[in-house]
Amino acid sequence: YGIPDEEFIRGKVPMTKRDVRMLSLSRLELEEDSIVYDVGAGTGSVSVEIGQHIPYGTVYAIERDDGALALLEENRKKFSVDNMEIIRGEAPQALEELPDPDAVFIGGSGGNLGAIIEAVLAKNPFAPIVISTDLQIFSNPVMDITAKIIMLGAATLACKKTSSIFTGILADSAGFQSITAGSLRADYDAKEKEAEAKAEKEENKKQ
């Protein structure tokens, strides 16, 4: 990964910079035949790099902005990324008719980040999701215990199986926080034991 930023055709549309692309794409666990969503694709810098690394797969570049859609087409042609499909629309609605993803990059959410994550997990609860956008605190439960979320920054997500709030606990020097099945399971088990102990204590008091 790592096409120089200046090689992309750019306008006033925000673009995911080279260093962030390199860090983010390394976490998507791409295979040669992966199906990948790039939500809020902007100029297409992430979609282009993904497309070049999945020769037998497809990257779906989802974008609602007309200016960005034009840049997506220009950059797709410039880099000859034939396996890059441009989808006009707003997520999560634009995801409904797409094939189930193997990995998802979210570079823009239009304020719908929770709903987008929920829609992705409904299609594939094991898909790695890398988020590089303005992060939000979720008060509604959106995440299953099996989810793997990787965020550039810090945020709080909720687990719908318990309606409990979990925060990413695995961080690396790149500033990512990862929420994985393992870390969620550990928190889930601890909370379950705590609830059981509390219920047992209350029952003993009644006796």
PDB file of C-alpha atoms in Angstrom:
ATOM      1  CA  TYR A   1       0.000   0.000   0.000  1.00  0.00           C
ATOM      2  CA  GLY A   2       1.037   3.592  -0.215  1.00  0.00           C
ATOM      3  CA  ILE A   3       0.343   5.384  -3.486  1.00  0.00           C
ATOM      4  CA  PRO A   4       1.648   8.962  -3.003  1.00  0.00           C
ATOM      5  CA  ASP A   5      -1.204  11.367  -2.235  1.00  0.00           C
ATOM      6  CA  GLU A   6      -0.260  13.683  -5.067  1.00  0.00           C
ATOM      7  CA  GLU A   7      -0.939  10.972  -7.662  1.00  0.00           C
ATOM      8  CA  PHE A   8      -4.670  11.040  -6.988  1.00  0.00           C
ATOM      9  CA  ILE A   9      -6.958  13.446  -8.802  1.00  0.00           C
ATOM     10  CA  ARG A  10      -8.340  15.675  -6.078  1.00  0.00           C
ATOM     11  CA  GLY A  11     -10.846  18.454  -5.642  1.00  0.00           C
ATOM     12  CA  LYS A  12     -12.348  19.858  -2.479  1.00  0.00           C
ATOM     13  CA  VAL A  13     -13.452  16.400  -1.391  1.00  0.00           C
ATOM     14  CA  PRO A  14     -11.671  15.039   1.728  1.00  0.00           C
ATOM     15  CA  MET A  15      -9.141  12.287   1.033  1.00  0.00           C
ATOM     16  CA  THR A  16      -7.774   9.592   3.326  1.00  0.00           C
ATOM     17  CA  LYS A  17      -4.045  10.311   3.441  1.00  0.00           C
ATOM     18  CA  ARG A  18      -1.339   7.806   2.591  1.00  0.00           C
ATOM     19  CA  ASP A  19      -0.189   6.989   6.123  1.00  0.00           C
ATOM     20  CA  VAL A  20      -3.746   6.422   7.333  1.00  0.00           C
ATOM     21  CA  ARG A  21      -4.471   4.263   4.266  1.00  0.00           C
ATOM     22  CA  MET A  22      -1.445   2.101   4.963  1.00  0.00           C
ATOM     23  CA  LEU A  23      -2.434   1.582   8.596  1.00  0.00           C
ATOM     24  CA  SER A  24      -6.087   1.024   7.836  1.00  0.00           C
ATOM     25  CA  LEU A  25      -5.726  -1.346   4.897  1.00  0.00           C
ATOM     26  CA  SER A  26      -3.251  -3.497   6.799  1.00  0.00           C
ATOM     27  CA  ARG A  27      -6.074  -4.254   9.263  1.00  0.00           C
ATOM     28  CA  LEU A  28      -8.685  -5.289   6.700  1.00  0.00           C
ATOM     29  CA  GLU A  29      -7.265  -8.831   6.347  1.00  0.00           C
ATOM     30  CA  LEU A  30      -7.653  -8.688   2.563  1.00  0.00           C
ATOM     31  CA  GLU A  31      -7.592 -11.808   0.406  1.00  0.00           C
ATOM     32  CA  GLU A  32      -7.208 -11.881  -3.378  1.00  0.00           C
ATOM     33  CA  ASP A  33     -10.947 -12.520  -3.812  1.00  0.00           C
ATOM     34  CA  SER A  34     -12.316 -10.345  -0.990  1.00  0.00           C
ATOM     35  CA  ILE A  35     -15.569  -8.407  -1.234  1.00  0.00           C
ATOM     36  CA  VAL A  36     -14.926  -5.019   0.376  1.00  0.00           C
ATOM     37  CA  TYR A  37     -17.068  -1.970   1.127  1.00  0.00           C
ATOM     38  CA  ASP A  38     -15.522   1.506   1.161  1.00  0.00           C
ATOM     39  CA  VAL A  39     -18.241   3.607   2.798  1.00  0.00           C
ATOM     40  CA  GLY A  40     -17.918   7.342   2.243  1.00  0.00           C
ATOM     41  CA  ALA A  41     -15.342   6.701  -0.469  1.00  0.00           C
ATOM     42  CA  GLY A  42     -14.571  10.362  -1.203  1.00  0.00           C
ATOM     43  CA  THR A  43     -11.847  10.667  -3.845  1.00  0.00           C
ATOM     44  CA  GLY A  44     -11.443   6.888  -3.979  1.00  0.00           C
ATOM     45  CA  SER A  45      -7.906   6.696  -2.591  1.00  0.00           C
ATOM     46  CA  VAL A  46      -8.807   3.772  -0.327  1.00  0.00           C
ATOM     47  CA  SER A  47     -10.904   2.007  -2.964  1.00  0.00           C
ATOM     48  CA  VAL A  48      -8.108   2.260  -5.517  1.00  0.00           C
ATOM     49  CA  GLU A  49      -5.536   0.739  -3.160  1.00  0.00           C
ATOM     50  CA  ILE A  50      -7.927  -1.997  -2.079  1.00  0.00           C
ATOM     51  CA  GLY A  51      -8.816  -2.826  -5.687  1.00  0.00           C
ATOM     52  CA  GLN A  52      -5.154  -3.217  -6.588  1.00  0.00           C
ATOM     53  CA  HIS A  53      -4.692  -5.778  -3.824  1.00  0.00           C
ATOM     54  CA  ILE A  54      -7.765  -7.940  -4.511  1.00  0.00           C
ATOM     55  CA  PRO A  55      -7.376  -8.908  -8.198  1.00  0.00           C
ATOM     56  CA  TYR A  56     -10.153 -11.520  -8.012  1.00  0.00           C
ATOM     57  CA  GLY A  57     -12.402  -9.582  -5.653  1.00  0.00           C
ATOM     58  CA  THR A  58     -14.482  -6.423  -5.783  1.00  0.00           C
ATOM     59  CA  VAL A  59     -14.400  -3.165  -3.860  1.00  0.00           C
ATOM     60  CA  TYR A  60     -17.666  -1.245  -3.663  1.00  0.00           C
ATOM     61  CA  ALA A  61     -17.087   2.499  -3.322  1.00  0.00           C
ATOM     62  CA  ILE A  62     -20.222   3.942  -1.691  1.00  0.00           C
ATOM     63  CA  GLU A  63     -20.649   7.706  -1.943  1.00  0.00           C
ATOM     64  CA  ARG A  64     -23.552  10.200  -1.914  1.00  0.00           C
ATOM     65  CA  ASP A  65     -21.785  13.437  -2.911  1.00  0.00           C
ATOM     66  CA  ASP A  66     -21.902  14.351  -6.625  1.00  0.00           C
ATOM     67  CA  GLY A  67     -18.460  15.961  -6.593  1.00  0.00           C
ATOM     68  CA  ALA A  68     -16.927  12.929  -4.926  1.00  0.00           C
ATOM     69  CA  LEU A  69     -18.673  10.572  -7.349  1.00  0.00           C
ATOM     70  CA  ALA A  70     -17.040  12.367 -10.273  1.00  0.00           C
ATOM     71  CA  LEU A  71     -13.605  12.072  -8.631  1.00  0.00           C
ATOM     72  CA  LEU A  72     -14.196   8.385  -7.917  1.00  0.00           C
ATOM     73  CA  GLU A  73     -14.778   7.771 -11.607  1.00  0.00           C
ATOM     74  CA  GLU A  74     -11.714   9.794 -12.606  1.00  0.00           C
ATOM     75  CA  ASN A  75      -9.420   7.963 -10.199  1.00  0.00           C
ATOM     76  CA  ARG A  76     -10.852   4.570 -11.133  1.00  0.00           C
ATOM     77  CA  LYS A  77      -9.973   5.295 -14.764  1.00  0.00           C
ATOM     78  CA  LYS A  78      -6.556   6.786 -13.968  1.00  0.00           C
ATOM     79  CA  PHE A  79      -5.431   3.724 -12.003  1.00  0.00           C
ATOM     80  CA  SER A  80      -7.326   1.229 -14.209  1.00  0.00           C
ATOM     81  CA  VAL A  81      -9.112  -0.398 -11.256  1.00  0.00           C
ATOM     82  CA  ASP A  82     -11.661  -2.495 -13.133  1.00  0.00           C
ATOM     83  CA  ASN A  83     -12.826  -4.322 -10.005  1.00  0.00           C
ATOM     84  CA  MET A  84     -13.950  -1.081  -8.330  1.00  0.00           C
ATOM     85  CA  GLU A  85     -17.723  -0.600  -8.429  1.00  0.00           C
ATOM     86  CA  ILE A  86     -19.026   2.905  -7.683  1.00  0.00           C
ATOM     87  CA  ILE A  87     -22.327   2.932  -5.789  1.00  0.00           C
ATOM     88  CA  ARG A  88     -24.278   6.182  -5.674  1.00  0.00           C
ATOM     89  CA  GLY A  89     -26.231   6.448  -2.449  1.00  0.00           C
ATOM     90  CA  GLU A  90     -26.142   6.837   1.302  1.00  0.00           C
ATOM     91  CA  ALA A  91     -25.255   4.080   3.735  1.00  0.00           C
ATOM     92  CA  PRO A  92     -26.722   2.038   5.250  1.00  0.00           C
ATOM     93  CA  GLN A  93     -29.503   1.973   2.629  1.00  0.00           C
ATOM     94  CA  ALA A  94     -27.001   1.720  -0.238  1.00  0.00           C
ATOM     95  CA  LEU A  95     -25.587  -1.495   1.242  1.00  0.00           C
ATOM     96  CA  GLU A  96     -28.805  -3.476   1.092  1.00  0.00           C
ATOM     97  CA  GLU A  97     -28.415  -4.937  -2.409  1.00  0.00           C
ATOM     98  CA  LEU A  98     -24.650  -5.493  -2.253  1.00  0.00           C
ATOM     99  CA  PRO A  99     -23.014  -8.902  -1.722  1.00  0.00           C
ATOM    100  CA  ASP A 100     -22.039  -9.710   1.856  1.00  0.00           C
ATOM    101  CA  PRO A 101     -18.683  -8.090   2.665  1.00  0.00           C
ATOM    102  CA  ASP A 102     -15.486  -9.779   3.812  1.00  0.00           C
ATOM    103  CA  ALA A 103     -14.139  -6.450   5.099  1.00  0.00           C
ATOM    104  CA  VAL A 104     -15.373  -2.865   5.446  1.00  0.00           C
ATOM    105  CA  PHE A 105     -13.657   0.511   5.542  1.00  0.00           C
ATOM    106  CA  ILE A 106     -15.693   3.494   6.768  1.00  0.00           C
ATOM    107  CA  GLY A 107     -14.189   6.823   5.810  1.00  0.00           C
ATOM    108  CA  GLY A 108     -17.411   8.809   6.117  1.00  0.00           C
ATOM    109  CA  SER A 109     -20.759   8.026   7.679  1.00  0.00           C
ATOM    110  CA  GLY A 110     -23.007  11.067   7.282  1.00  0.00           C
ATOM    111  CA  GLY A 111     -23.880  10.714  10.957  1.00  0.00           C
ATOM    112  CA  ASN A 112     -25.105   7.137  10.436  1.00  0.00           C
ATOM    113  CA  LEU A 113     -22.136   5.265  11.858  1.00  0.00           C
ATOM    114  CA  GLY A 114     -24.126   3.118  14.282  1.00  0.00           C
ATOM    115  CA  ALA A 115     -26.679   2.127  11.647  1.00  0.00           C
ATOM    116  CA  ILE A 116     -23.914   1.352   9.137  1.00  0.00           C
ATOM    117  CA  ILE A 117     -22.111  -0.942  11.574  1.00  0.00           C
ATOM    118  CA  GLU A 118     -25.375  -2.661  12.427  1.00  0.00           C
ATOM    119  CA  ALA A 119     -26.143  -3.218   8.718  1.00  0.00           C
ATOM    120  CA  VAL A 120     -22.669  -4.620   8.047  1.00  0.00           C
ATOM    121  CA  LEU A 121     -22.817  -7.011  10.986  1.00  0.00           C
ATOM    122  CA  ALA A 122     -26.226  -8.249   9.858  1.00  0.00           C
ATOM    123  CA  LYS A 123     -24.575  -9.286   6.581  1.00  0.00           C
ATOM    124  CA  ASN A 124     -21.365 -10.687   8.063  1.00  0.00           C
ATOM    125  CA  PRO A 125     -20.770 -10.526  11.832  1.00  0.00           C
ATOM    126  CA  PHE A 126     -17.137 -11.584  11.356  1.00  0.00           C
ATOM    127  CA  ALA A 127     -16.091  -8.918   8.841  1.00  0.00           C
ATOM    128  CA  PRO A 128     -13.269  -6.646  10.050  1.00  0.00           C
ATOM    129  CA  ILE A 129     -14.499  -3.034  10.110  1.00  0.00           C
ATOM    130  CA  VAL A 130     -11.931  -0.246  10.012  1.00  0.00           C
ATOM    131  CA  ILE A 131     -13.258   3.211  10.879  1.00  0.00           C
ATOM    132  CA  SER A 132     -11.398   6.393   9.975  1.00  0.00           C
ATOM    133  CA  THR A 133     -13.997   9.120  10.394  1.00  0.00           C
ATOM    134  CA  ASP A 134     -15.453  11.333  13.091  1.00  0.00           C
ATOM    135  CA  LEU A 135     -16.266   8.842  15.817  1.00  0.00           C
ATOM    136  CA  GLN A 136     -19.456   8.902  17.804  1.00  0.00           C
ATOM    137  CA  ILE A 137     -20.495   7.620  21.186  1.00  0.00           C
ATOM    138  CA  PHE A 138     -23.273   5.089  20.827  1.00  0.00           C
ATOM    139  CA  SER A 139     -26.047   5.025  23.383  1.00  0.00           C
ATOM    140  CA  ASN A 140     -27.952   2.376  21.411  1.00  0.00           C
ATOM    141  CA  PRO A 141     -26.762  -1.252  21.337  1.00  0.00           C
ATOM    142  CA  VAL A 142     -25.399  -1.984  17.859  1.00  0.00           C
ATOM    143  CA  MET A 143     -22.685  -4.575  18.131  1.00  0.00           C
ATOM    144  CA  ASP A 144     -22.807  -8.339  18.413  1.00  0.00           C
ATOM    145  CA  ILE A 145     -20.352 -10.208  20.623  1.00  0.00           C
ATOM    146  CA  THR A 146     -18.576 -11.568  17.535  1.00  0.00           C
ATOM    147  CA  ALA A 147     -17.790  -8.177  16.008  1.00  0.00           C
ATOM    148  CA  LYS A 148     -14.295  -6.997  15.190  1.00  0.00           C
ATOM    149  CA  ILE A 149     -14.097  -3.208  15.076  1.00  0.00           C
ATOM    150  CA  ILE A 150     -10.865  -1.275  14.540  1.00  0.00           C
ATOM    151  CA  MET A 151     -11.017   2.463  15.080  1.00  0.00           C
ATOM    152  CA  LEU A 152      -8.600   5.263  14.445  1.00  0.00           C
ATOM    153  CA  GLY A 153      -9.255   7.131  17.672  1.00  0.00           C
ATOM    154  CA  ALA A 154     -11.385   6.299  20.656  1.00  0.00           C
ATOM    155  CA  ALA A 155     -15.066   5.563  20.904  1.00  0.00           C
ATOM    156  CA  THR A 156     -17.577   3.522  22.804  1.00  0.00           C
ATOM    157  CA  LEU A 157     -19.742   0.828  21.263  1.00  0.00           C
ATOM    158  CA  ALA A 158     -22.540  -1.257  22.676  1.00  0.00           C
ATOM    159  CA  CYS A 159     -23.120  -4.994  22.584  1.00  0.00           C
ATOM    160  CA  LYS A 160     -26.702  -5.850  21.633  1.00  0.00           C
ATOM    161  CA  LYS A 161     -26.610  -9.251  23.332  1.00  0.00           C
ATOM    162  CA  THR A 162     -26.207  -7.660  26.743  1.00  0.00           C
ATOM    163  CA  SER A 163     -27.208  -4.020  26.168  1.00  0.00           C
ATOM    164  CA  SER A 164     -23.957  -3.241  27.960  1.00  0.00           C
ATOM    165  CA  ILE A 165     -21.374  -0.685  26.909  1.00  0.00           C
ATOM    166  CA  PHE A 166     -17.897  -1.821  25.913  1.00  0.00           C
ATOM    167  CA  THR A 167     -14.871   0.247  24.985  1.00  0.00           C
ATOM    168  CA  GLY A 168     -11.880  -0.779  22.896  1.00  0.00           C
ATOM    169  CA  ILE A 169      -9.166  -2.087  25.181  1.00  0.00           C
ATOM    170  CA  LEU A 170      -6.462  -3.134  22.721  1.00  0.00           C
ATOM    171  CA  ALA A 171      -4.372  -0.207  21.486  1.00  0.00           C
ATOM    172  CA  ASP A 172      -1.184  -0.028  19.468  1.00  0.00           C
ATOM    173  CA  SER A 173       1.336   2.694  18.692  1.00  0.00           C
ATOM    174  CA  ALA A 174      -0.631   3.719  15.618  1.00  0.00           C
ATOM    175  CA  GLY A 175      -3.409   5.031  17.812  1.00  0.00           C
ATOM    176  CA  PHE A 176      -5.867   2.323  16.832  1.00  0.00           C
ATOM    177  CA  GLN A 177      -8.239   0.792  19.317  1.00  0.00           C
ATOM    178  CA  SER A 178      -9.521  -2.664  18.535  1.00  0.00           C
ATOM    179  CA  ILE A 179     -12.714  -4.220  19.777  1.00  0.00           C
ATOM    180  CA  THR A 180     -12.544  -7.932  19.104  1.00  0.00           C
ATOM    181  CA  ALA A 181     -14.578 -10.974  19.972  1.00  0.00           C
ATOM    182  CA  GLY A 182     -11.978 -11.921  22.579  1.00  0.00           C
ATOM    183  CA  SER A 183     -11.993  -8.626  24.430  1.00  0.00           C
ATOM    184  CA  LEU A 184     -15.783  -8.434  24.339  1.00  0.00           C
ATOM    185  CA  ARG A 185     -16.132 -12.012  25.509  1.00  0.00           C
ATOM    186  CA  ALA A 186     -13.897 -11.352  28.499  1.00  0.00           C
ATOM    187  CA  ASP A 187     -15.979  -8.326  29.497  1.00  0.00           C
ATOM    188  CA  TYR A 188     -19.200 -10.203  28.819  1.00  0.00           C
ATOM    189  CA  ASP A 189     -18.157 -13.152  31.011  1.00  0.00           C
ATOM    190  CA  ALA A 190     -17.036 -10.844  33.813  1.00  0.00           C
ATOM    191  CA  LYS A 191     -20.330  -8.964  33.759  1.00  0.00           C
ATOM    192  CA  GLU A 192     -22.279 -12.213  33.694  1.00  0.00           C
ATOM    193  CA  LYS A 193     -20.431 -13.491  36.768  1.00  0.00           C
ATOM    194  CA  GLU A 194     -20.948 -10.170  38.531  1.00  0.00           C
ATOM    195  CA  ALA A 195     -24.697 -10.297  37.807  1.00  0.00           C
ATOM    196  CA  GLU A 196     -24.944 -13.898  38.997  1.00  0.00           C
ATOM    197  CA  ALA A 197     -23.098 -13.114  42.217  1.00  0.00           C
ATOM    198  CA  LYS A 198     -25.361 -10.130  42.855  1.00  0.00           C
ATOM    199  CA  ALA A 199     -28.491 -12.211  42.242  1.00  0.00           C
ATOM    200  CA  GLU A 200     -27.215 -14.938  44.563  1.00  0.00           C
ATOM    201  CA  LYS A 201     -26.472 -12.370  47.273  1.00  0.00           C
ATOM    202  CA  GLU A 202     -29.986 -10.932  46.986  1.00  0.00           C
ATOM    203  CA  GLU A 203     -31.471 -14.408  47.179  1.00  0.00           C
ATOM    204  CA  ASN A 204     -29.473 -15.190  50.323  1.00  0.00           C
ATOM    205  CA  LYS A 205     -30.758 -12.004  51.934  1.00  0.00           C
ATOM    206  CA  LYS A 206     -34.343 -13.095  51.359  1.00  0.00           C
ATOM    207  CA  GLN A 207     -33.647 -16.398  53.095  1.00  0.00           C
TER     208      GLN A 207
END
